[in-house]
PDB file of C-alpha atoms in Angstrom:
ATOM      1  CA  UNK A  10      13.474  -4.334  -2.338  1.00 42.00           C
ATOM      2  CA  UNK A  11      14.643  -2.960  -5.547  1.00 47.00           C
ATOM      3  CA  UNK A  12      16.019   0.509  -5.443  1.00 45.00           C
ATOM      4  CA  UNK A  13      14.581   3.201  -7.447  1.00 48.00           C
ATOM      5  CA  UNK A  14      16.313   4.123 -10.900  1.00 48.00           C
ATOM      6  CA  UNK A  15      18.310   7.100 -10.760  1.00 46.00           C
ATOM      7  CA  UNK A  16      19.583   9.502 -13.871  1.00 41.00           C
ATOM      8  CA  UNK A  17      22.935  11.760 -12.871  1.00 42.00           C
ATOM      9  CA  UNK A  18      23.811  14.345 -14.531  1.00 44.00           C
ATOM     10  CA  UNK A  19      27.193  16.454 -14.858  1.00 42.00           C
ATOM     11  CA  UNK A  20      26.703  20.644 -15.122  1.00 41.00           C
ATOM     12  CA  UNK A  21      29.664  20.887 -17.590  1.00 44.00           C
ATOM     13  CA  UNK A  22      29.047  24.935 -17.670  1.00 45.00           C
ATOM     14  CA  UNK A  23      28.865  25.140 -14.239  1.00 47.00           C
ATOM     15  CA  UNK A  24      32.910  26.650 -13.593  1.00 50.00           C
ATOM     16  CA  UNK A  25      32.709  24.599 -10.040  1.00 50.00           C
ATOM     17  CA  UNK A  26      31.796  21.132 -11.774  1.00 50.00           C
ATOM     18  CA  UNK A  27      29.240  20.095  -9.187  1.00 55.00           C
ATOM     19  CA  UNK A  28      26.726  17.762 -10.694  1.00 62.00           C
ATOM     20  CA  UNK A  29      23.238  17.270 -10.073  1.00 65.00           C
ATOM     21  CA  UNK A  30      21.024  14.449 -10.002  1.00 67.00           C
ATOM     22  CA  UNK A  31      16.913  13.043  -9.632  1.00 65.00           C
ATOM     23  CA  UNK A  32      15.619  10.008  -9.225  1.00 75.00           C
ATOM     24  CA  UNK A  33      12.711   8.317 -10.598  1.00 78.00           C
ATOM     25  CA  UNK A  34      10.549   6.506  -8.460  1.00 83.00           C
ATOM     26  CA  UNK A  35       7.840   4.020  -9.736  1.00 92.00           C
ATOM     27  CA  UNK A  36       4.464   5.701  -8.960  1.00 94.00           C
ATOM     28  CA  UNK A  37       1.059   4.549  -9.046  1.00 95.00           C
ATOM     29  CA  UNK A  38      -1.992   6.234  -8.073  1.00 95.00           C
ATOM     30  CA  UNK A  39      -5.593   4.604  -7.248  1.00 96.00           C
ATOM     31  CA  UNK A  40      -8.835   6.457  -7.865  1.00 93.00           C
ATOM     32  CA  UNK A  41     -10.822   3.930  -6.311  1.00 94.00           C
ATOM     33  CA  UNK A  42      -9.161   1.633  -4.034  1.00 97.00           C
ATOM     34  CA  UNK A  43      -9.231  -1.283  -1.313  1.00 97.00           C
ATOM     35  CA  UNK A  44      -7.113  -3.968   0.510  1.00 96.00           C
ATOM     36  CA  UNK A  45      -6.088  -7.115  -0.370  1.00 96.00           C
ATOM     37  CA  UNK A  46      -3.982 -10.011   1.006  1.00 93.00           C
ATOM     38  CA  UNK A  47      -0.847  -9.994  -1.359  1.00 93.00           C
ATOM     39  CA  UNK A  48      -0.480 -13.516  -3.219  1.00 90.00           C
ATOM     40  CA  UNK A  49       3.375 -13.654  -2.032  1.00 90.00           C
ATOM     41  CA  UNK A  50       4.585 -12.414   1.460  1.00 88.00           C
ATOM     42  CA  UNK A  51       6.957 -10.223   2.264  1.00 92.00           C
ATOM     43  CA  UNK A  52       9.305 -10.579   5.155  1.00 90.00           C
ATOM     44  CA  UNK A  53       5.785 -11.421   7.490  1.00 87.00           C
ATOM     45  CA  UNK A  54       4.472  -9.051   5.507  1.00 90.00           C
ATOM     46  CA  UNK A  55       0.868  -9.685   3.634  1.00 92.00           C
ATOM     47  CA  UNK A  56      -1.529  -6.407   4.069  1.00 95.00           C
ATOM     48  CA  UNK A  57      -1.606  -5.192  -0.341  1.00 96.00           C
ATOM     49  CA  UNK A  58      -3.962  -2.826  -1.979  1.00 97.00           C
ATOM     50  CA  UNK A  59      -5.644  -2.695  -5.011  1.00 97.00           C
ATOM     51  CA  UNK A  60      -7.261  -0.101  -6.920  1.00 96.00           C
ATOM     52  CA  UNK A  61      -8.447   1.124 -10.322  1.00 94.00           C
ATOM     53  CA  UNK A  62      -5.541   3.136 -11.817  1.00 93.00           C
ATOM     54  CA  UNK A  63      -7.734   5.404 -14.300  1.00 87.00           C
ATOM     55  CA  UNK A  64     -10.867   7.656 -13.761  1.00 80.00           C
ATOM     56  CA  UNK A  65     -14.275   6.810 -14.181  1.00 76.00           C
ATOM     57  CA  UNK A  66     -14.412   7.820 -18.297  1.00 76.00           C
ATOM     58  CA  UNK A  67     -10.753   6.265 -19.109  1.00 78.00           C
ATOM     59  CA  UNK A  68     -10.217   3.075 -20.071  1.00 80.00           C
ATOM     60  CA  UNK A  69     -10.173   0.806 -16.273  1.00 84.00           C
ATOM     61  CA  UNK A  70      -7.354  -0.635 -15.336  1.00 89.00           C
ATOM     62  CA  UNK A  71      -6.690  -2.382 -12.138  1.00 92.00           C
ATOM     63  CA  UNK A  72      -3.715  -2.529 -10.238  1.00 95.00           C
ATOM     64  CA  UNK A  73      -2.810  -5.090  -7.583  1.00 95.00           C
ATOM     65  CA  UNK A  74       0.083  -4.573  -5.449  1.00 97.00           C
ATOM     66  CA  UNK A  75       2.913  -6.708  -3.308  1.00 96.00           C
ATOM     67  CA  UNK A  76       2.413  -6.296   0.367  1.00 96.00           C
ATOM     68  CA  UNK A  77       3.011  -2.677   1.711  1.00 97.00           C
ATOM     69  CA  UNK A  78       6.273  -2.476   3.547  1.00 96.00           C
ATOM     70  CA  UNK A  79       6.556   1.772   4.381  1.00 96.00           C
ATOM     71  CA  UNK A  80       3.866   4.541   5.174  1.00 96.00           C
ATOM     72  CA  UNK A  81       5.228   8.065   4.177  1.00 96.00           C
ATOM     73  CA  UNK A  82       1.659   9.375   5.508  1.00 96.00           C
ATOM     74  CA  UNK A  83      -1.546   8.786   5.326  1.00 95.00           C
ATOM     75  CA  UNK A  84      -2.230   8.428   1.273  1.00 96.00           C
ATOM     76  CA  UNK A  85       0.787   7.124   0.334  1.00 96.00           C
ATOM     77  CA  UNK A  86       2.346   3.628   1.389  1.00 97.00           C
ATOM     78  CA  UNK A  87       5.177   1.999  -0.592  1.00 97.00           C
ATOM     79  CA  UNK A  88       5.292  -1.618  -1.803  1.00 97.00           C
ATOM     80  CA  UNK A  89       7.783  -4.228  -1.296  1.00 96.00           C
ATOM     81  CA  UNK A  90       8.865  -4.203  -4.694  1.00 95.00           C
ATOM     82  CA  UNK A  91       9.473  -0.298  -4.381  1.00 95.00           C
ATOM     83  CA  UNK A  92       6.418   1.029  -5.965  1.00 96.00           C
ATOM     84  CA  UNK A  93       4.945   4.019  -4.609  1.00 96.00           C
ATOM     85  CA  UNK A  94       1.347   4.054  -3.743  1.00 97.00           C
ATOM     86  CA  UNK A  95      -0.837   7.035  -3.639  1.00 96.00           C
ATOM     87  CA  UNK A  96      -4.570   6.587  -2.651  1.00 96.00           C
ATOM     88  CA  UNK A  97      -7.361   9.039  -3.317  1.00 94.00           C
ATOM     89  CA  UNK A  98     -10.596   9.499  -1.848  1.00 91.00           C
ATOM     90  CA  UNK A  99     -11.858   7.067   0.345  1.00 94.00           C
ATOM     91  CA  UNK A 100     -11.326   3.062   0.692  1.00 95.00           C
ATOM     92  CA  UNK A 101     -13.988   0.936  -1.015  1.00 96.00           C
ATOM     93  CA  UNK A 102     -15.935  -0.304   1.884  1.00 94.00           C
ATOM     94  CA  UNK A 103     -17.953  -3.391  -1.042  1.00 95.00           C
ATOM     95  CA  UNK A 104     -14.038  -4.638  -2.240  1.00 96.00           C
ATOM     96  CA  UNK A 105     -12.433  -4.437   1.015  1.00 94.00           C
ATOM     97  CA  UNK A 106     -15.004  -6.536   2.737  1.00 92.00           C
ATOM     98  CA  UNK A 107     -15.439  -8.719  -0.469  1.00 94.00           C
ATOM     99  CA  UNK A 108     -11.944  -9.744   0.081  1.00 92.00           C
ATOM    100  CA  UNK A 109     -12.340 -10.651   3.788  1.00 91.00           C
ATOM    101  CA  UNK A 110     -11.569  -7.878   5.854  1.00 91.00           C
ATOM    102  CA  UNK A 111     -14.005  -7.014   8.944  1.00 89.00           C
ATOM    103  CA  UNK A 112     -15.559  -3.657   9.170  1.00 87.00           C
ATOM    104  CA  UNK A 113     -13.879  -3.190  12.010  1.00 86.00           C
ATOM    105  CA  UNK A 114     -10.721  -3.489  10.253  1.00 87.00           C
ATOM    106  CA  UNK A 115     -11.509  -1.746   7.529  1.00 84.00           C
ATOM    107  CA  UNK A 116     -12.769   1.524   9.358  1.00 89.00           C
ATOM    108  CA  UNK A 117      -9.266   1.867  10.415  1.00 92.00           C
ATOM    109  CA  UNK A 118      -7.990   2.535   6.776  1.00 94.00           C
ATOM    110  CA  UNK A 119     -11.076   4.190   5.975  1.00 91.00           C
ATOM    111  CA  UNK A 120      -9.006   7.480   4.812  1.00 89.00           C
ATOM    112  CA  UNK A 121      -5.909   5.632   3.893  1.00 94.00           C
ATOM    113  CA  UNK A 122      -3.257   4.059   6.047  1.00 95.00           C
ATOM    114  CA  UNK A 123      -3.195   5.105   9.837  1.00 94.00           C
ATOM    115  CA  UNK A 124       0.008   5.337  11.653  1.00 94.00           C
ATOM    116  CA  UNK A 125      -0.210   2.393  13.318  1.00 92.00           C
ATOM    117  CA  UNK A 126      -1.119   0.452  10.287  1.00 92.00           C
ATOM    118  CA  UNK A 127       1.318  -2.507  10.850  1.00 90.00           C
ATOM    119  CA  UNK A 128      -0.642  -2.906  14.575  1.00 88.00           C
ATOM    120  CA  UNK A 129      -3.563  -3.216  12.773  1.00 83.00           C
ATOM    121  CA  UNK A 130      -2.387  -5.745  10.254  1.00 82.00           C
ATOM    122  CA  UNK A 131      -0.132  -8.003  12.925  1.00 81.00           C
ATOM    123  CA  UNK A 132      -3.521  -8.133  15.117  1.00 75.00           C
ATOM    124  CA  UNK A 133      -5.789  -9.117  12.355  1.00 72.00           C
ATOM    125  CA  UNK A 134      -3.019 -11.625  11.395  1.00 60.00           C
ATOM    126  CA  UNK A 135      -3.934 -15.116  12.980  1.00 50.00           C
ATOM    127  CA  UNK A 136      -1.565 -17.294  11.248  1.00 43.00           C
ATOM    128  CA  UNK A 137      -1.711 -18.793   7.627  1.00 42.00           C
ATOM    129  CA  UNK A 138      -4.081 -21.530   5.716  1.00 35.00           C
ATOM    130  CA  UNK A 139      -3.477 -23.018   2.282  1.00 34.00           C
ATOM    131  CA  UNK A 140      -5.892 -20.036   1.124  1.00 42.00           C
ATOM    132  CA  UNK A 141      -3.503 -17.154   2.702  1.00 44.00           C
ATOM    133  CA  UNK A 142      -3.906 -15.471   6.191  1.00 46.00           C
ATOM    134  CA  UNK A 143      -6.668 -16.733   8.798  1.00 44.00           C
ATOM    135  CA  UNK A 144      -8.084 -13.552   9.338  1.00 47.00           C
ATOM    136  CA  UNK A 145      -9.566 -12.736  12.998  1.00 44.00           C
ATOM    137  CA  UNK A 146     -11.766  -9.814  14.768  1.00 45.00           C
ATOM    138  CA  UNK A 147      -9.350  -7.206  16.533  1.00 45.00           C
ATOM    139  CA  UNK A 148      -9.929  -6.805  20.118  1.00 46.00           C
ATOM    140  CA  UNK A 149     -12.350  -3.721  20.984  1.00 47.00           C
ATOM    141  CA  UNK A 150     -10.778  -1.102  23.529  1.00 42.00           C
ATOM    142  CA  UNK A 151     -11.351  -3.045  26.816  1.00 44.00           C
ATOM    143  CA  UNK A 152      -9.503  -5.931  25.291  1.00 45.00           C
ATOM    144  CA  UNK A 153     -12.320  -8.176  24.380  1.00 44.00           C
ATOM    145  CA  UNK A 154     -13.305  -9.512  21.116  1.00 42.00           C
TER     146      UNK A 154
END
């Protein structure tokens, strides 16, 4: 994963020379958003989102990501090629499902990504076909499917 881009800067008024620094982070944030399977995976990794980057009277532009590899909470998961994701509002139930996830699955993320998020993914994960991941129901709380 590529590490984020960082500017350093030296105080040269400051009498006890310390220097300061900030880093820039690649951002994106999704207005209206749902998940994907990522066309590449990532270390077993496959579980992406995608999302429309502008509001509703801006110019659309979508944005597809690698697979998601951290979860700082619950609106913001980061992407394995270190881009920052931040998700508002709610998931799009139509584009999730369009793209093959359950409803099951998909009422898990419906306010982002859970804590257990990975679980999730790893049990909906049933191996992989020439068209990506063989997606499968998730077991219901007595352990049936």
């Amino acid at each position: 994963m590529a590490s984020p881009t960082c500017t350093r800067q030296s105080d040269k008024e400051n009498k006890d020379d310390t220097a300061s620094s900030s880093c820039f982070k690649k951002t994106v944030v999704l207005y209206d958003w749902w998940l994907i399977k990522a066309e590449k995976y990532f270390q077993g990794k496959w579980l992406a989102v995608a999302g429309n980057t502008s509001r509703e009277q801006q110019a659309l532009r979508v944005f597809t990501s690698a697979p998601i590899v951290k979860r700082y909470d619950v609106f913001s998961p980061e992407t394995a090629d270190g881009i920052y994701v931040f998700v508002k509002g709610f998931i799009n139930k139509l584009r999730t499902t369009a793209n093959g996830f359950t409803s099951e699955f998909f009422n898990h993320f419906w306010f982002g990504f859970p804590p257990n998020w990975e679980c999730f993914a790893v049990n909906f994960y049933d191996g992989e076909s020439a068209a990506g991941p063989v997606l499968r129901k998730l077991p219901n709380s007595n352990g049936l499917s």
